[in-house]
């Protein structure tokens, strides 16, 4: 249905490394992989028809990162063409658990496990909007 | 009167360069000098008793950059100790014009001319709060 | 000849605004427009066949921003689709002068005038590589 | 011995939240806590007499983050005064394991577990410089 969103809930988002992303060690600054991952999550939601601005306008909710584990395997460098693969691991009442991989072609550079919470304008936990939940669960792989 | 704020409206704010500020060319990324300058302006306002959160809470206003000219003279490097000097150039009805210099000891690294506008929550121009205006003009150098 | 590079030296580069680009005022943080402009310049060079890594490897040169004037006209917001238009204004012996505009559709958000210098690994000015100069001048608009 | 560095290997570093650190949700952008933590580690090393530039110049080494787990407990906001507490958990042959906490007064905002590797200019693992190892282990709490 949605562009860039595949069976088994994996979404891929390409990006380019610019000077702003690098540091004096000549590679991508470690915190910036979290920015790349967040772009991937935002584009996954957009590809499903739920950009952040719409979720805020229609449901009054957004997402806040609760927990993030990053393993850095290989450095990315200036002008590398990277891909952020995002896989849905679990859908809770008010949370999403995601696996994300940042790669350069077939080389895995960083591996992330991210837990995000659905929150209201006051920052408190809120149930996932039902339309989003339906979209997330309907696209899941079917039992045979 | 206020700490770090001197006669003739010059405020100095020290900072350290970290990895996050540098890029693969081994020096501070050019856009980050604008961040340093903004820290200097924020600390100038704080030193005068007008931190952003208070201005927003009591007067419903904030500042938006309207125009910025930066001249880059010498590069800053990892772990440099820098100073941001901020000088008030002009106070308009709804704008402040500032000169800012980023230096490493006596070496001038970047020279900025910044025009900021006072804006309301809707982003529209608003007159400077009178208490802020009074503070800004009362500390101005007096004619002999 | 090159994708996205048009007669009269104007190159257009699209980008999306993510959370990382915004600030607590709800719009794109002013320094980040300089990042967007730098992405535009990098992509212009890439579209002409001169990505930074190649210029560094074959000619030992890079570009440093010497001067930047930004006028902020309208704010960009989360998830806006922006375009960076980059126009070559002048080619000096060791410098490029560029005009850059950041727009959302037809709305002009920011207008930049940027002077970049070609520098060697030691940071000192270097003449533009002749192949790059040829490419920049051969695509210039012809006199009638 | 060193300023801000206490028995049991805990180092505290204060910082202020600026506009650059926040996002459109009105709080500090999640990736920026990793920048704050990195500032804390850099200042811990500096307080012990081992700033990055000296480690690079005398030993040809630097540090690369290998793994980072962050738990986000409470949001930080514009102009908050934060403290980064850094505690040494373990010293390996070529790695340091650190616990880091970002707090606002007594409120814990984020809790990090960070593994950094000592690397040479080629990015390959290198043993910790012996002077640094000695400093790290001599200040450790002594057995009774």
PDB file of C-alpha atoms in Angstrom, chain C residues 15-111:
ATOM      1  CA  UNK C  15      14.764  18.434   1.749  1.00  0.00           C
ATOM      2  CA  UNK C  16      12.362  17.648   4.550  1.00  0.00           C
ATOM      3  CA  UNK C  17      12.282  19.323   7.976  1.00  0.00           C
ATOM      4  CA  UNK C  18      12.677  16.859  10.873  1.00  0.00           C
ATOM      5  CA  UNK C  19      12.446  17.290  14.638  1.00  0.00           C
ATOM      6  CA  UNK C  20      16.229  17.703  14.819  1.00  0.00           C
ATOM      7  CA  UNK C  21      15.905  20.920  12.769  1.00  0.00           C
ATOM      8  CA  UNK C  22      13.294  22.624  14.938  1.00  0.00           C
ATOM      9  CA  UNK C  23      13.488  24.398  18.275  1.00  0.00           C
ATOM     10  CA  UNK C  24      11.199  25.139  21.216  1.00  0.00           C
ATOM     11  CA  UNK C  25       9.717  28.109  19.358  1.00  0.00           C
ATOM     12  CA  UNK C  26       8.131  25.504  17.055  1.00  0.00           C
ATOM     13  CA  UNK C  27      10.049  26.425  13.923  1.00  0.00           C
ATOM     14  CA  UNK C  28      13.366  25.651  12.282  1.00  0.00           C
ATOM     15  CA  UNK C  29      16.256  26.946  14.401  1.00  0.00           C
ATOM     16  CA  UNK C  30      17.897  29.819  12.561  1.00  0.00           C
ATOM     17  CA  UNK C  31      21.392  28.296  12.392  1.00  0.00           C
ATOM     18  CA  UNK C  32      20.003  25.234  10.649  1.00  0.00           C
ATOM     19  CA  UNK C  33      19.213  27.165   7.484  1.00  0.00           C
ATOM     20  CA  UNK C  34      22.984  27.369   7.035  1.00  0.00           C
ATOM     21  CA  UNK C  35      23.110  23.576   7.185  1.00  0.00           C
ATOM     22  CA  UNK C  36      20.395  23.364   4.546  1.00  0.00           C
ATOM     23  CA  UNK C  37      22.326  25.811   2.355  1.00  0.00           C
ATOM     24  CA  UNK C  38      25.511  23.774   2.763  1.00  0.00           C
ATOM     25  CA  UNK C  39      23.662  20.613   1.702  1.00  0.00           C
ATOM     26  CA  UNK C  40      22.546  22.539  -1.386  1.00  0.00           C
ATOM     27  CA  UNK C  41      26.098  23.588  -2.250  1.00  0.00           C
ATOM     28  CA  UNK C  42      27.408  20.058  -1.684  1.00  0.00           C
ATOM     29  CA  UNK C  43      24.736  18.612  -3.956  1.00  0.00           C
ATOM     30  CA  UNK C  44      25.410  21.254  -6.605  1.00  0.00           C
ATOM     31  CA  UNK C  45      29.075  20.230  -6.662  1.00  0.00           C
ATOM     32  CA  UNK C  46      28.131  16.547  -6.688  1.00  0.00           C
ATOM     33  CA  UNK C  47      25.718  17.085  -9.590  1.00  0.00           C
ATOM     34  CA  UNK C  48      28.585  18.638 -11.540  1.00  0.00           C
ATOM     35  CA  UNK C  49      30.847  15.671 -10.822  1.00  0.00           C
ATOM     36  CA  UNK C  50      32.864  17.199  -7.979  1.00  0.00           C
ATOM     37  CA  UNK C  51      31.850  15.711  -4.640  1.00  0.00           C
ATOM     38  CA  UNK C  52      33.949  16.928  -1.675  1.00  0.00           C
ATOM     39  CA  UNK C  53      35.742  13.638  -1.188  1.00  0.00           C
ATOM     40  CA  UNK C  54      36.921  13.625  -4.778  1.00  0.00           C
ATOM     41  CA  UNK C  55      38.108  17.244  -4.617  1.00  0.00           C
ATOM     42  CA  UNK C  56      40.037  16.366  -1.461  1.00  0.00           C
ATOM     43  CA  UNK C  57      41.505  13.187  -2.957  1.00  0.00           C
ATOM     44  CA  UNK C  58      42.463  14.457  -6.405  1.00  0.00           C
ATOM     45  CA  UNK C  59      43.215  18.123  -5.741  1.00  0.00           C
ATOM     46  CA  UNK C  60      43.787  18.296  -1.997  1.00  0.00           C
ATOM     47  CA  UNK C  61      41.257  21.090  -1.655  1.00  0.00           C
ATOM     48  CA  UNK C  62      38.026  21.850   0.109  1.00  0.00           C
ATOM     49  CA  UNK C  63      35.782  24.856   0.684  1.00  0.00           C
ATOM     50  CA  UNK C  64      35.557  27.097   3.723  1.00  0.00           C
ATOM     51  CA  UNK C  65      32.788  29.638   4.252  1.00  0.00           C
ATOM     52  CA  UNK C  66      34.278  33.128   4.499  1.00  0.00           C
ATOM     53  CA  UNK C  67      31.155  35.219   4.672  1.00  0.00           C
ATOM     54  CA  UNK C  68      27.457  34.550   4.939  1.00  0.00           C
ATOM     55  CA  UNK C  69      24.518  36.917   4.986  1.00  0.00           C
ATOM     56  CA  UNK C  70      21.139  35.404   5.814  1.00  0.00           C
ATOM     57  CA  UNK C  71      17.782  37.130   5.730  1.00  0.00           C
ATOM     58  CA  UNK C  72      14.989  35.238   7.452  1.00  0.00           C
ATOM     59  CA  UNK C  73      11.644  36.038   5.891  1.00  0.00           C
ATOM     60  CA  UNK C  74       9.232  33.329   6.978  1.00  0.00           C
ATOM     61  CA  UNK C  75       9.647  30.439   9.395  1.00  0.00           C
ATOM     62  CA  UNK C  76       9.868  26.815   8.267  1.00  0.00           C
ATOM     63  CA  UNK C  77       8.056  24.243  10.374  1.00  0.00           C
ATOM     64  CA  UNK C  78       8.230  20.554  11.202  1.00  0.00           C
ATOM     65  CA  UNK C  79       7.771  18.298   8.155  1.00  0.00           C
ATOM     66  CA  UNK C  80       7.782  21.160   5.666  1.00  0.00           C
ATOM     67  CA  UNK C  81       9.083  20.165   2.249  1.00  0.00           C
ATOM     68  CA  UNK C  82      11.708  22.764   1.385  1.00  0.00           C
ATOM     69  CA  UNK C  83      13.835  23.484  -1.651  1.00  0.00           C
ATOM     70  CA  UNK C  84      17.292  25.038  -1.630  1.00  0.00           C
ATOM     71  CA  UNK C  85      18.008  26.967  -4.832  1.00  0.00           C
ATOM     72  CA  UNK C  86      21.672  27.712  -5.388  1.00  0.00           C
ATOM     73  CA  UNK C  87      22.854  30.189  -8.005  1.00  0.00           C
ATOM     74  CA  UNK C  88      26.448  30.910  -8.935  1.00  0.00           C
ATOM     75  CA  UNK C  89      27.044  34.650  -8.717  1.00  0.00           C
ATOM     76  CA  UNK C  90      30.761  34.934  -9.317  1.00  0.00           C
ATOM     77  CA  UNK C  91      33.844  32.770  -9.762  1.00  0.00           C
ATOM     78  CA  UNK C  92      37.061  34.256  -8.400  1.00  0.00           C
ATOM     79  CA  UNK C  93      40.586  32.834  -8.530  1.00  0.00           C
ATOM     80  CA  UNK C  94      40.115  31.065  -5.200  1.00  0.00           C
ATOM     81  CA  UNK C  95      36.523  31.877  -4.258  1.00  0.00           C
ATOM     82  CA  UNK C  96      32.936  31.239  -5.269  1.00  0.00           C
ATOM     83  CA  UNK C  97      30.150  33.664  -4.591  1.00  0.00           C
ATOM     84  CA  UNK C  98      26.696  32.112  -4.378  1.00  0.00           C
ATOM     85  CA  UNK C  99      23.143  33.205  -3.903  1.00  0.00           C
ATOM     86  CA  UNK C 100      20.921  30.696  -2.128  1.00  0.00           C
ATOM     87  CA  UNK C 101      17.230  30.705  -1.456  1.00  0.00           C
ATOM     88  CA  UNK C 102      15.316  28.399   0.798  1.00  0.00           C
ATOM     89  CA  UNK C 103      11.683  28.148  -0.153  1.00  0.00           C
ATOM     90  CA  UNK C 104       8.523  26.180   0.558  1.00  0.00           C
ATOM     91  CA  UNK C 105       6.802  25.927  -2.772  1.00  0.00           C
ATOM     92  CA  UNK C 106       6.696  29.500  -3.991  1.00  0.00           C
ATOM     93  CA  UNK C 107       7.110  31.042  -0.535  1.00  0.00           C
ATOM     94  CA  UNK C 108      10.585  32.421   0.047  1.00  0.00           C
ATOM     95  CA  UNK C 109      11.673  31.621   3.614  1.00  0.00           C
ATOM     96  CA  UNK C 110      15.324  32.620   3.654  1.00  0.00           C
ATOM     97  CA  UNK C 111      17.716  34.390   1.337  1.00  0.00           C
TER      98      UNK C 111
END
